[in-house]
CSV table of C-alpha atoms in Angstrom, one decimal:
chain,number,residue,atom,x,y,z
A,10,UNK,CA,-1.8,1.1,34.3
A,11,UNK,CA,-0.8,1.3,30.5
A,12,UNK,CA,-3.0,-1.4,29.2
A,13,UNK,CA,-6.0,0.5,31.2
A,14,UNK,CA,-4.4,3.9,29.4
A,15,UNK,CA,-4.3,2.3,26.1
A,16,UNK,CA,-7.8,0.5,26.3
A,17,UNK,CA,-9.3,4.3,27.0
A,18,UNK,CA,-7.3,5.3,23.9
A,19,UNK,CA,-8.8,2.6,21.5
A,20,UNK,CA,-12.3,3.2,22.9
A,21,UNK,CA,-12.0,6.6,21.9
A,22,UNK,CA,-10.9,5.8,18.7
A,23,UNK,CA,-13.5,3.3,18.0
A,24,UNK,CA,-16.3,5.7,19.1
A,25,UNK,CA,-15.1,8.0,16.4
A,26,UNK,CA,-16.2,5.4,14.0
A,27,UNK,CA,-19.7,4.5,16.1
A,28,UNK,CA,-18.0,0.9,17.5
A,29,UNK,CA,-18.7,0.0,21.0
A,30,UNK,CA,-16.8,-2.9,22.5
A,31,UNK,CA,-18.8,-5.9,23.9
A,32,UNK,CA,-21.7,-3.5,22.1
A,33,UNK,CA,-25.0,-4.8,20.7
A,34,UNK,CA,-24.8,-3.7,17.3
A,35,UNK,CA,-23.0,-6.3,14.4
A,36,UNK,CA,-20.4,-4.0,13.9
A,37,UNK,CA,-19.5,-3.7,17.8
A,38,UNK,CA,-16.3,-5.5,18.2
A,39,UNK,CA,-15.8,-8.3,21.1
A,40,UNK,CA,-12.5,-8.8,22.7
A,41,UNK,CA,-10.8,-11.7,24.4
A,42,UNK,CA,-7.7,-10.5,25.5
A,43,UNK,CA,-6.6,-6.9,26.9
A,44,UNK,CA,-3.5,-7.4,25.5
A,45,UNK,CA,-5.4,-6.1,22.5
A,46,UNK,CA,-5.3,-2.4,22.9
A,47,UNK,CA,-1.9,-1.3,23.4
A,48,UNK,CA,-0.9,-3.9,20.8
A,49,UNK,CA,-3.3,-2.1,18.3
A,50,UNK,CA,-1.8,1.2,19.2
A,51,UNK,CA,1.6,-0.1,18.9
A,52,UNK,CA,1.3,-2.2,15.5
A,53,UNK,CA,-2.3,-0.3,13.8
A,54,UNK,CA,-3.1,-2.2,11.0
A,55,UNK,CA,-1.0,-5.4,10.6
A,56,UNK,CA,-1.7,-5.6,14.5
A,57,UNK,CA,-5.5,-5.7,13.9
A,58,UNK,CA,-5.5,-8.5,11.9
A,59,UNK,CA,-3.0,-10.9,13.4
A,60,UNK,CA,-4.9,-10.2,16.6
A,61,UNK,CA,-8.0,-11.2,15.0
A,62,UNK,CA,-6.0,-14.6,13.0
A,63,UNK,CA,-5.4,-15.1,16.8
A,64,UNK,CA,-8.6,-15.0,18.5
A,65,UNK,CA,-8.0,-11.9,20.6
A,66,UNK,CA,-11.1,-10.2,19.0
A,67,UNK,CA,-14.6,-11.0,16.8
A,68,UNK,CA,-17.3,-9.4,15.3
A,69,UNK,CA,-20.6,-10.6,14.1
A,70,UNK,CA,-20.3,-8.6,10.9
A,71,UNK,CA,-16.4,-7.6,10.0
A,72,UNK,CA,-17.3,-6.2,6.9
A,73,UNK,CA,-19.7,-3.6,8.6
A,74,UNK,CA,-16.7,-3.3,11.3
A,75,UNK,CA,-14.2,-2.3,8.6
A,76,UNK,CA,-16.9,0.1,6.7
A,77,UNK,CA,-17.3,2.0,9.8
A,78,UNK,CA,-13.0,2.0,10.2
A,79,UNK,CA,-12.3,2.9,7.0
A,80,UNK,CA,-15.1,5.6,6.4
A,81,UNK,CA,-13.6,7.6,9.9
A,82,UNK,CA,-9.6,7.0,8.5
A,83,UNK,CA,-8.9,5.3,11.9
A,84,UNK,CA,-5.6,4.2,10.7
A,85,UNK,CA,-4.1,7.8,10.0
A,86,UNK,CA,-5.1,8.6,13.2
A,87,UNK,CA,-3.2,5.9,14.9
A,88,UNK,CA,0.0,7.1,14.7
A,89,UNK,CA,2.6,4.8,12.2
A,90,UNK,CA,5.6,3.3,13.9
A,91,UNK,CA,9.3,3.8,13.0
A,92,UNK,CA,9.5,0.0,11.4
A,93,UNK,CA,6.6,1.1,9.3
A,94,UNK,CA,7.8,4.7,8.3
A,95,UNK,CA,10.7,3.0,7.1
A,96,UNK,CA,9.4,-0.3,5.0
A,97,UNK,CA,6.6,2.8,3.2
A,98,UNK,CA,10.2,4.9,2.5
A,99,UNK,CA,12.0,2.0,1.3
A,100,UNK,CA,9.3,1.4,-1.5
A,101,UNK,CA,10.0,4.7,-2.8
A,102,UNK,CA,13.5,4.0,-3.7
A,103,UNK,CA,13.3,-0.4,-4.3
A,104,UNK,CA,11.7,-2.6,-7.3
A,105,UNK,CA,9.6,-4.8,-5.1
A,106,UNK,CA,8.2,-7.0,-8.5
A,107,UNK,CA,11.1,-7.4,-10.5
A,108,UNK,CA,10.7,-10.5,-12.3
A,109,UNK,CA,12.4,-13.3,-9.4
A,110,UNK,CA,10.7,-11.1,-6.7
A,111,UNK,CA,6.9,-11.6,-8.9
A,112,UNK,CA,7.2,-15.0,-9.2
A,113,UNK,CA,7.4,-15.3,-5.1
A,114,UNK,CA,4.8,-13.0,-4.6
A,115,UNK,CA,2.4,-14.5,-7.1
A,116,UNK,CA,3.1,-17.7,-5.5
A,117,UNK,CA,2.3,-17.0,-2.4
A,118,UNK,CA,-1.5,-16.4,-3.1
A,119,UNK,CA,-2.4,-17.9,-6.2
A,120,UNK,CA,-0.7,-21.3,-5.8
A,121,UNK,CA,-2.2,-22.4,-2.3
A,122,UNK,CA,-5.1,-24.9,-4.0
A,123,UNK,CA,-7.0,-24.7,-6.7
A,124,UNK,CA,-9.6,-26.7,-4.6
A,125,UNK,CA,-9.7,-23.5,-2.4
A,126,UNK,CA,-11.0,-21.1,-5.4
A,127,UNK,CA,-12.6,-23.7,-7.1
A,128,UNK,CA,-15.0,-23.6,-3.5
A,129,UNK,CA,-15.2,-19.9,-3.4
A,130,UNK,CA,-15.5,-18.8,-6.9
A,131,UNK,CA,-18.3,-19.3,-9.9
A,132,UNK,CA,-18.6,-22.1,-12.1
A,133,UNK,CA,-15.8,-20.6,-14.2
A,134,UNK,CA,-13.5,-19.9,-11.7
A,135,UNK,CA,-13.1,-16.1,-12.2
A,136,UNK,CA,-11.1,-14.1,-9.6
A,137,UNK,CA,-11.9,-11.1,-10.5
A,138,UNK,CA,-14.7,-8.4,-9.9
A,139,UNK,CA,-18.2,-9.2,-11.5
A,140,UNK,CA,-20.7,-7.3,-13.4
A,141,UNK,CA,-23.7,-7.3,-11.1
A,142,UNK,CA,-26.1,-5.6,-13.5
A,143,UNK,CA,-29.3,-7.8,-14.4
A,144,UNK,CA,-27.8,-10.8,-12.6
A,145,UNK,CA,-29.3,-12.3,-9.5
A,146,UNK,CA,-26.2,-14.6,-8.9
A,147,UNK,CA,-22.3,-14.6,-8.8
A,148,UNK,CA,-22.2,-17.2,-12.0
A,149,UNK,CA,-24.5,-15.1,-14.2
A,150,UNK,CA,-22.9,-11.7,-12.9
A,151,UNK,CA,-19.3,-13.0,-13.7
A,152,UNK,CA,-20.6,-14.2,-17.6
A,153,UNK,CA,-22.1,-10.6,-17.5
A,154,UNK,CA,-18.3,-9.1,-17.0
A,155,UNK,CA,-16.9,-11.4,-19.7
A,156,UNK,CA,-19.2,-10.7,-21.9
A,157,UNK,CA,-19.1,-6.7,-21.3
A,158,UNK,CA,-15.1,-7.2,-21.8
A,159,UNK,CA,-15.4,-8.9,-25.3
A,160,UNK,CA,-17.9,-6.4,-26.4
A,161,UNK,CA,-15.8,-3.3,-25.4
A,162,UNK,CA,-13.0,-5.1,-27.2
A,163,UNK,CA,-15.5,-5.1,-30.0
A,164,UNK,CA,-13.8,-8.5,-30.4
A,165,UNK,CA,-14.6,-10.4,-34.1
A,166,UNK,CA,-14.4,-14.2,-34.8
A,167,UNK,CA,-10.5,-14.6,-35.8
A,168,UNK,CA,-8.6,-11.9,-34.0
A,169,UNK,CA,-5.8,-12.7,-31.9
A,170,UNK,CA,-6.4,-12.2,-28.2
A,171,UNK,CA,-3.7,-11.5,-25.6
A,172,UNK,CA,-4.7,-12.4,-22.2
A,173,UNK,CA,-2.0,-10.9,-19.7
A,174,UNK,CA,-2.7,-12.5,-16.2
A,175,UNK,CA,-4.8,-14.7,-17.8
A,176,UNK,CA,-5.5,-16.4,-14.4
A,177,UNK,CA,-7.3,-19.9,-14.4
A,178,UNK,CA,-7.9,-19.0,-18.1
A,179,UNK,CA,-11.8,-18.7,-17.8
A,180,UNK,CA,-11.7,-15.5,-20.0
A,181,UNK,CA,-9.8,-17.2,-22.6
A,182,UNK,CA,-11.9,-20.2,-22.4
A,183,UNK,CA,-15.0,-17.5,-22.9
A,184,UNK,CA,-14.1,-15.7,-26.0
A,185,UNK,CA,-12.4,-18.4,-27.7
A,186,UNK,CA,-16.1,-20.2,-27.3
A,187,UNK,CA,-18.6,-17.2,-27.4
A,188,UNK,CA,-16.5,-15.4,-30.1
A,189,UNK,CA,-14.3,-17.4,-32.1
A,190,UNK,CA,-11.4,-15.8,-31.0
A,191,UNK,CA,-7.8,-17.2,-30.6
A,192,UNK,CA,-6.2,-16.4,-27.4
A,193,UNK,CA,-2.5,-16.3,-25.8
A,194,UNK,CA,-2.6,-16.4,-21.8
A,195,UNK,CA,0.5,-15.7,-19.8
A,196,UNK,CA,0.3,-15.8,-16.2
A,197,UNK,CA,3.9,-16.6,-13.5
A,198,UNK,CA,1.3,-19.1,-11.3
A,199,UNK,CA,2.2,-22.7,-12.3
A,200,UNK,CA,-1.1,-23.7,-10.7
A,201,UNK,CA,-3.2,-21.7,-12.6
A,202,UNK,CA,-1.2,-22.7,-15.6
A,203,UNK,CA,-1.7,-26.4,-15.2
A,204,UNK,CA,-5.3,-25.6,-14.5
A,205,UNK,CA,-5.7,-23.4,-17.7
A,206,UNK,CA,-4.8,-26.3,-20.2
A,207,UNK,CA,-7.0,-28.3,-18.9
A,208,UNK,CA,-10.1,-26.1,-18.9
A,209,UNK,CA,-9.1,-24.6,-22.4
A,210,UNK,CA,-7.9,-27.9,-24.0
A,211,UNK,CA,-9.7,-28.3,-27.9
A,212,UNK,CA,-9.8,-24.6,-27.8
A,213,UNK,CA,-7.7,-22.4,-30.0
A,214,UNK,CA,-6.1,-20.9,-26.7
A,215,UNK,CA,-2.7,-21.2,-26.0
A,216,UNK,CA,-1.8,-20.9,-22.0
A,217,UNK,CA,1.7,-20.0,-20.7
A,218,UNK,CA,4.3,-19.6,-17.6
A,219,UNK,CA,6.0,-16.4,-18.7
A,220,UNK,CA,6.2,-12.5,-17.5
A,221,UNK,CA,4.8,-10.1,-18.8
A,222,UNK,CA,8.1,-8.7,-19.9
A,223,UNK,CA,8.6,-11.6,-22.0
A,224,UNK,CA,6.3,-10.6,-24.6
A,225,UNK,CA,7.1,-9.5,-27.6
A,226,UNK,CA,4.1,-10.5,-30.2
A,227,UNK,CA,1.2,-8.5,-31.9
A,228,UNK,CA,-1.9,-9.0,-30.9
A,229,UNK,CA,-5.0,-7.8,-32.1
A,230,UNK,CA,-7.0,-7.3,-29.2
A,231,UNK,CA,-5.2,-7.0,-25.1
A,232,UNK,CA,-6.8,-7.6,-21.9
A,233,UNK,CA,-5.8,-7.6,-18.7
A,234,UNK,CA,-8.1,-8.7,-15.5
A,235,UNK,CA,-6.7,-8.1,-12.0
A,236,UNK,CA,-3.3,-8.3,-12.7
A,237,UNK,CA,-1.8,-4.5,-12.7
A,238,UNK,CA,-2.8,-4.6,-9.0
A,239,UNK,CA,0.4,-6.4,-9.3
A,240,UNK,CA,2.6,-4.9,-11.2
A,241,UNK,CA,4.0,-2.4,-8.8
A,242,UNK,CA,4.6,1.5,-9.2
A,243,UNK,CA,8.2,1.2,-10.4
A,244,UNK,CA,6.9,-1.0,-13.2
A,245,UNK,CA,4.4,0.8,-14.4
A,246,UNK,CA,5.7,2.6,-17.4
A,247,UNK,CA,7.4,-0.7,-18.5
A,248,UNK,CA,4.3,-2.1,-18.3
A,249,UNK,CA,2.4,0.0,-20.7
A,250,UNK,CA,5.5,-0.7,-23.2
A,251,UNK,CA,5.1,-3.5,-23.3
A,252,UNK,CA,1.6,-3.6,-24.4
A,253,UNK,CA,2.1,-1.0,-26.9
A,254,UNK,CA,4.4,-3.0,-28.4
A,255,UNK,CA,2.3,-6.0,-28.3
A,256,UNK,CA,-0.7,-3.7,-29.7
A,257,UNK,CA,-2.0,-4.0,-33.3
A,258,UNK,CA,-1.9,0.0,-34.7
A,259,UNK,CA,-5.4,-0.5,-34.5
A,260,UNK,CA,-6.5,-2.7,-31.8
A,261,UNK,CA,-7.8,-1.9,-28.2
A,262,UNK,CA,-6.4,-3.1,-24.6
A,263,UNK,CA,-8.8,-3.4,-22.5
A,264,UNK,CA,-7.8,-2.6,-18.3
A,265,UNK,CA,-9.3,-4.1,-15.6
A,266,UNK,CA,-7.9,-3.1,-12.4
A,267,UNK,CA,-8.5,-2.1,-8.3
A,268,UNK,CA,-8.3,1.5,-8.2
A,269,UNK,CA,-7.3,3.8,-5.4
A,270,UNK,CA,-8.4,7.2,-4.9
A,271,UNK,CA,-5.1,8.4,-3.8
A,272,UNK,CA,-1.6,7.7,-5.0
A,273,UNK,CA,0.4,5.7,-2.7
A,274,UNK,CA,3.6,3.5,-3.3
A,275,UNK,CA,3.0,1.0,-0.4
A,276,UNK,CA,0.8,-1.3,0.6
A,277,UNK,CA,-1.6,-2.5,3.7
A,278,UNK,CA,0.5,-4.0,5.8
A,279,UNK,CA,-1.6,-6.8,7.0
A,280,UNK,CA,-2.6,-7.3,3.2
A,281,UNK,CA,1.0,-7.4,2.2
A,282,UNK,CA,2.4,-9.9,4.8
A,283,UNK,CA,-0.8,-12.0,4.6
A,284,UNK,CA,-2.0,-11.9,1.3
A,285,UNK,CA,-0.7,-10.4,-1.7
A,286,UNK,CA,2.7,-9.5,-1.1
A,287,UNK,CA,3.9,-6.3,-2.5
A,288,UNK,CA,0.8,-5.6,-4.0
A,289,UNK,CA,0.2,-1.8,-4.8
A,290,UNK,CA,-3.0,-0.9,-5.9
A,291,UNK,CA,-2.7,2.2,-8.9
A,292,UNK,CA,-4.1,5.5,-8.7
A,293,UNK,CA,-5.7,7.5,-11.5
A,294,UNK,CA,-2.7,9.7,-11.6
A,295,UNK,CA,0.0,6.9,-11.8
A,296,UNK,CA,-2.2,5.0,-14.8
A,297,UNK,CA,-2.1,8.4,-16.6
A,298,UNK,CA,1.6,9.1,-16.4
A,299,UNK,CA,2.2,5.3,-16.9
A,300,UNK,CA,0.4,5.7,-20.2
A,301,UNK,CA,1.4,9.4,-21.4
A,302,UNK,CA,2.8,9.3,-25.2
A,303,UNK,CA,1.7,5.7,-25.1
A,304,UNK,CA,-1.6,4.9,-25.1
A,305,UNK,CA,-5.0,6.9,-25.1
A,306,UNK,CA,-8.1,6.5,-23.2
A,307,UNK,CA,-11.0,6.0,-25.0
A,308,UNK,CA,-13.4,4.4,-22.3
A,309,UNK,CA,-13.3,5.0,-18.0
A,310,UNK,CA,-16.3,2.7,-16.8
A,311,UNK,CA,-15.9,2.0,-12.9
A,312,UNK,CA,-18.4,-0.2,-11.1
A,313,UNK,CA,-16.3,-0.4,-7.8
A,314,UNK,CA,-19.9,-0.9,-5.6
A,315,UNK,CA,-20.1,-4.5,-8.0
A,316,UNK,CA,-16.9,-5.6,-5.8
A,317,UNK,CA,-18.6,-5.3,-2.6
A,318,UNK,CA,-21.6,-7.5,-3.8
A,319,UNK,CA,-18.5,-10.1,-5.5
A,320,UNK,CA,-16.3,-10.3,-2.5
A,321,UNK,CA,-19.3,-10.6,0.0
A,322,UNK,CA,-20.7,-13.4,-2.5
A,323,UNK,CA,-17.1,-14.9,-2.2
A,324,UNK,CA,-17.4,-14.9,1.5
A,325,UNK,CA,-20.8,-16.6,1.1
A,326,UNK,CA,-18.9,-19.4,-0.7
A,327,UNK,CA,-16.1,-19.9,1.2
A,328,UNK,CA,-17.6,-20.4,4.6
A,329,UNK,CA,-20.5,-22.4,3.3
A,330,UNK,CA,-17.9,-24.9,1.9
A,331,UNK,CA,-15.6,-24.7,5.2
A,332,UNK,CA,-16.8,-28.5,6.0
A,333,UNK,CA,-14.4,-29.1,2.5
A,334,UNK,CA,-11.8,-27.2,3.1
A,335,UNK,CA,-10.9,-27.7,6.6
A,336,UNK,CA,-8.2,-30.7,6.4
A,337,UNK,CA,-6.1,-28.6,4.3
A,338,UNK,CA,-6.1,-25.6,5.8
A,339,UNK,CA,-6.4,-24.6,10.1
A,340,UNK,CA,-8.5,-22.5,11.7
A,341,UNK,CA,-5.7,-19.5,11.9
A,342,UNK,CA,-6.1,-19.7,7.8
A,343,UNK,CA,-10.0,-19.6,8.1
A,344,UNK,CA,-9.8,-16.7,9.6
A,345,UNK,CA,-7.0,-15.0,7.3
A,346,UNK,CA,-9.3,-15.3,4.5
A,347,UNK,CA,-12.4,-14.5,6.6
A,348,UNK,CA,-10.9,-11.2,7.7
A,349,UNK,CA,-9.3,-10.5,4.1
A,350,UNK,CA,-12.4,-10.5,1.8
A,351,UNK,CA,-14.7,-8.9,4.6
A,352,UNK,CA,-11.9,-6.4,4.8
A,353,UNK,CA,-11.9,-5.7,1.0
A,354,UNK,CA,-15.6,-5.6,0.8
A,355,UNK,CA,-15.3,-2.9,3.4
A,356,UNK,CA,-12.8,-1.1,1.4
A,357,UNK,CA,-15.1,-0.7,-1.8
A,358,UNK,CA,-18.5,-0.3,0.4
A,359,UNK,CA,-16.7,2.9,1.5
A,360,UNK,CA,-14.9,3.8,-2.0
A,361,UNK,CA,-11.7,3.5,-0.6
A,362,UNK,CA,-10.8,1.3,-3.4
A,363,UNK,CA,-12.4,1.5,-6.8
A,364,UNK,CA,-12.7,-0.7,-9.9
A,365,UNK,CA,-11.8,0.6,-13.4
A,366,UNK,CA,-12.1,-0.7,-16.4
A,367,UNK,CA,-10.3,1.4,-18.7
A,368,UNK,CA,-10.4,0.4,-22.8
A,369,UNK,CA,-7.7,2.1,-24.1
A,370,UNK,CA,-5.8,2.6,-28.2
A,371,UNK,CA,-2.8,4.1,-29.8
A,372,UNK,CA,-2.9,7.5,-31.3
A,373,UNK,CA,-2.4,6.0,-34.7
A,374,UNK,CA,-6.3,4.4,-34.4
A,375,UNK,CA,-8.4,5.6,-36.6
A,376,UNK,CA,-12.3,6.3,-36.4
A,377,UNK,CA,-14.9,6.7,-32.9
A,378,UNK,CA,-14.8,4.7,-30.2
A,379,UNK,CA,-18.3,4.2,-28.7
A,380,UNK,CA,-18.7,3.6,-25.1
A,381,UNK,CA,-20.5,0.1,-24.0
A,382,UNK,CA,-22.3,-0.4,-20.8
């Protein structure tokens, strides 16, 4: 009687966002087990995507699936259970990335195979958002966002670059070569580490396992790509010192990072447990008080829409190269990526997430900054 209760419920709810079950449209959702419903109403979220890593329910297009969730708020309407209530209240009050706790969490995502990104990413292994404009594929649209990120740093042959989250170190490897610059890349992945000095080796770029924290070195020029997605709330402030102090009077740090439209201190849950743990993504409001007295902003660009179009190509990649990837990792993980870069796609299709990058100086700069696009 409750499962038939709670299977009325969900239908409801899904009509709300135009999904039928066992419907004809791509977005309609199919389902194999009728355990489904009350555990959706029971877990929300986190229980919609372990139900789909177990084959309980599909979709012919789960990005359109998640657009049509995420544009109806389906999940505030689903009522949050007490274990939840009390993990979002706990990351009020607890330092979930303090520098042991980082080092896990980075871990967890970015050291599962290089082979893995090498598959799904362009040539240059970026893992970041591209610049779609005038490029027709994902290895001219990521050059494009390099190349937009050293011109906005108004980068010159000589300066010293400091690459925070530096990643698989294809930025570095870009400006050092395109621009002549020198560049210092930190990142807490020992992967992407190893990986970095052996794509930047000859290069004046110097790669390194170290926090953030750590630093304390001028630079002329900062970037960071992706990576205060990670930093957590509590950090945020600490953060921007430390770039300040790492800034050149009259240099420029350039941010690139996930936005959200609303200010929240805790994260999906599926995302969290599955994906990047602890990961909190920043809104406007917490960049500006992070940065008050700090830093200015000179430049807001966002191009969130060019992150639907990346993850999607992403997508593209990963499945295609499936045959290559499937004696390292099972079906139950082909899925957990599936339904986490369809899921992200359907986030920024919908602008529940943004994508901001953000050039920003010191009050001490002199002169005009002028916007690039």
């Amino acid at each position: 009687m409750y499962t038939q209760s709670a299977k009325r419920r969900v239908t409801e709810l899904l009509s709300i966002a135009g999904i039928s079950i066992n419907g004809n449209n791509p977005w309609d959702i199919k389902i194999y087990n009728d355990n489904f419903y009350k555990r959706l109403l029971a877990g929300g979220s986190l229980a919609l995507g372990e139900s789909y890593m177990e084959k309980w329910w599909d979709c012919d297009s789960p990005d359109e699936f998640f657009s049509h969730v995420l544009s109806t708020n389906l999940e505030n309407i689903i009522k949050k259970n007490p274990k939840l209530i009390a993990e979002i209240m706990l990351t009020k009050i607890l330092n979930y990335q303090t520098r042991s706790r980082a080092f896990h969490n980075v871990h967890k995502h970015y050291d599962i195979g290089n082979n893995l990104f090498s598959k799904m990413l362009d040539k240059r292994m970026v893992y970041t958002c591209a610049y779609w404009k005038d490029a027709a594929t994902l290895d001219e649209a990521q050059e494009n966002k390099m190349d937009l990120v050293c011109r906005k740093l108004k980068l010159e042959a000589g300066m010293h670059v400091l690459d925070i989250g530096c990643g698989w170190g294809s930025f570095a490897k870009f400006a050092a070569e395109k621009y002549g610059v020198r560049v210092t890349g930190i990142s807490i992945s020992e992967e992407q580490i190893k990986f970095g000095k052996i794509l930047c080796d000859g290069l004046p770029v110097e790669i390194k396992l170290m926090d953030y924290r750590e630093l304390d070195e001028k630079f002329d020029r900062i970037v960071s790509l992706g990576m205060f997605e990670h930093v957590g709330h509590k950090n945020h402030r600490t953060y921007m010192q430390v770039a300040n102090r790492c800034l050149e009077n009259d240099g420029f740090f350039l941010l690139q990072t996930v936005g959200n439209p609303v200010t929240r201190t805790y994260p999906d849950p599926w995302l969290n447990k599955y994906i990047f743990p602890n990961c909190t993504i920043p809104s406007i409001a917490q960049i500006g008080q992070a940065i008050e007295g700090i830093f200015l902003i000179e430049d807001l660009h966002n191009f969130g829409p060019d992150y639907d179009k990346t993850l999607m190509a992403w997508h593209h990649n990963f499945i295609s190269s499936w045959n290559d990837l499937k004696d390292k990792y099972d079906e139950t993980f082909y899925r957990m990526w599936t339904y986490y870069l369809l899921l992200c796609a359907g986030g920024f299709r919908t602008k529940r997430n943004f994508l901001w990058q953000i050039v920003l100086s010191k009050r001490s700069r002199p002169g005009e900054y002028f916007s690039i696009r």
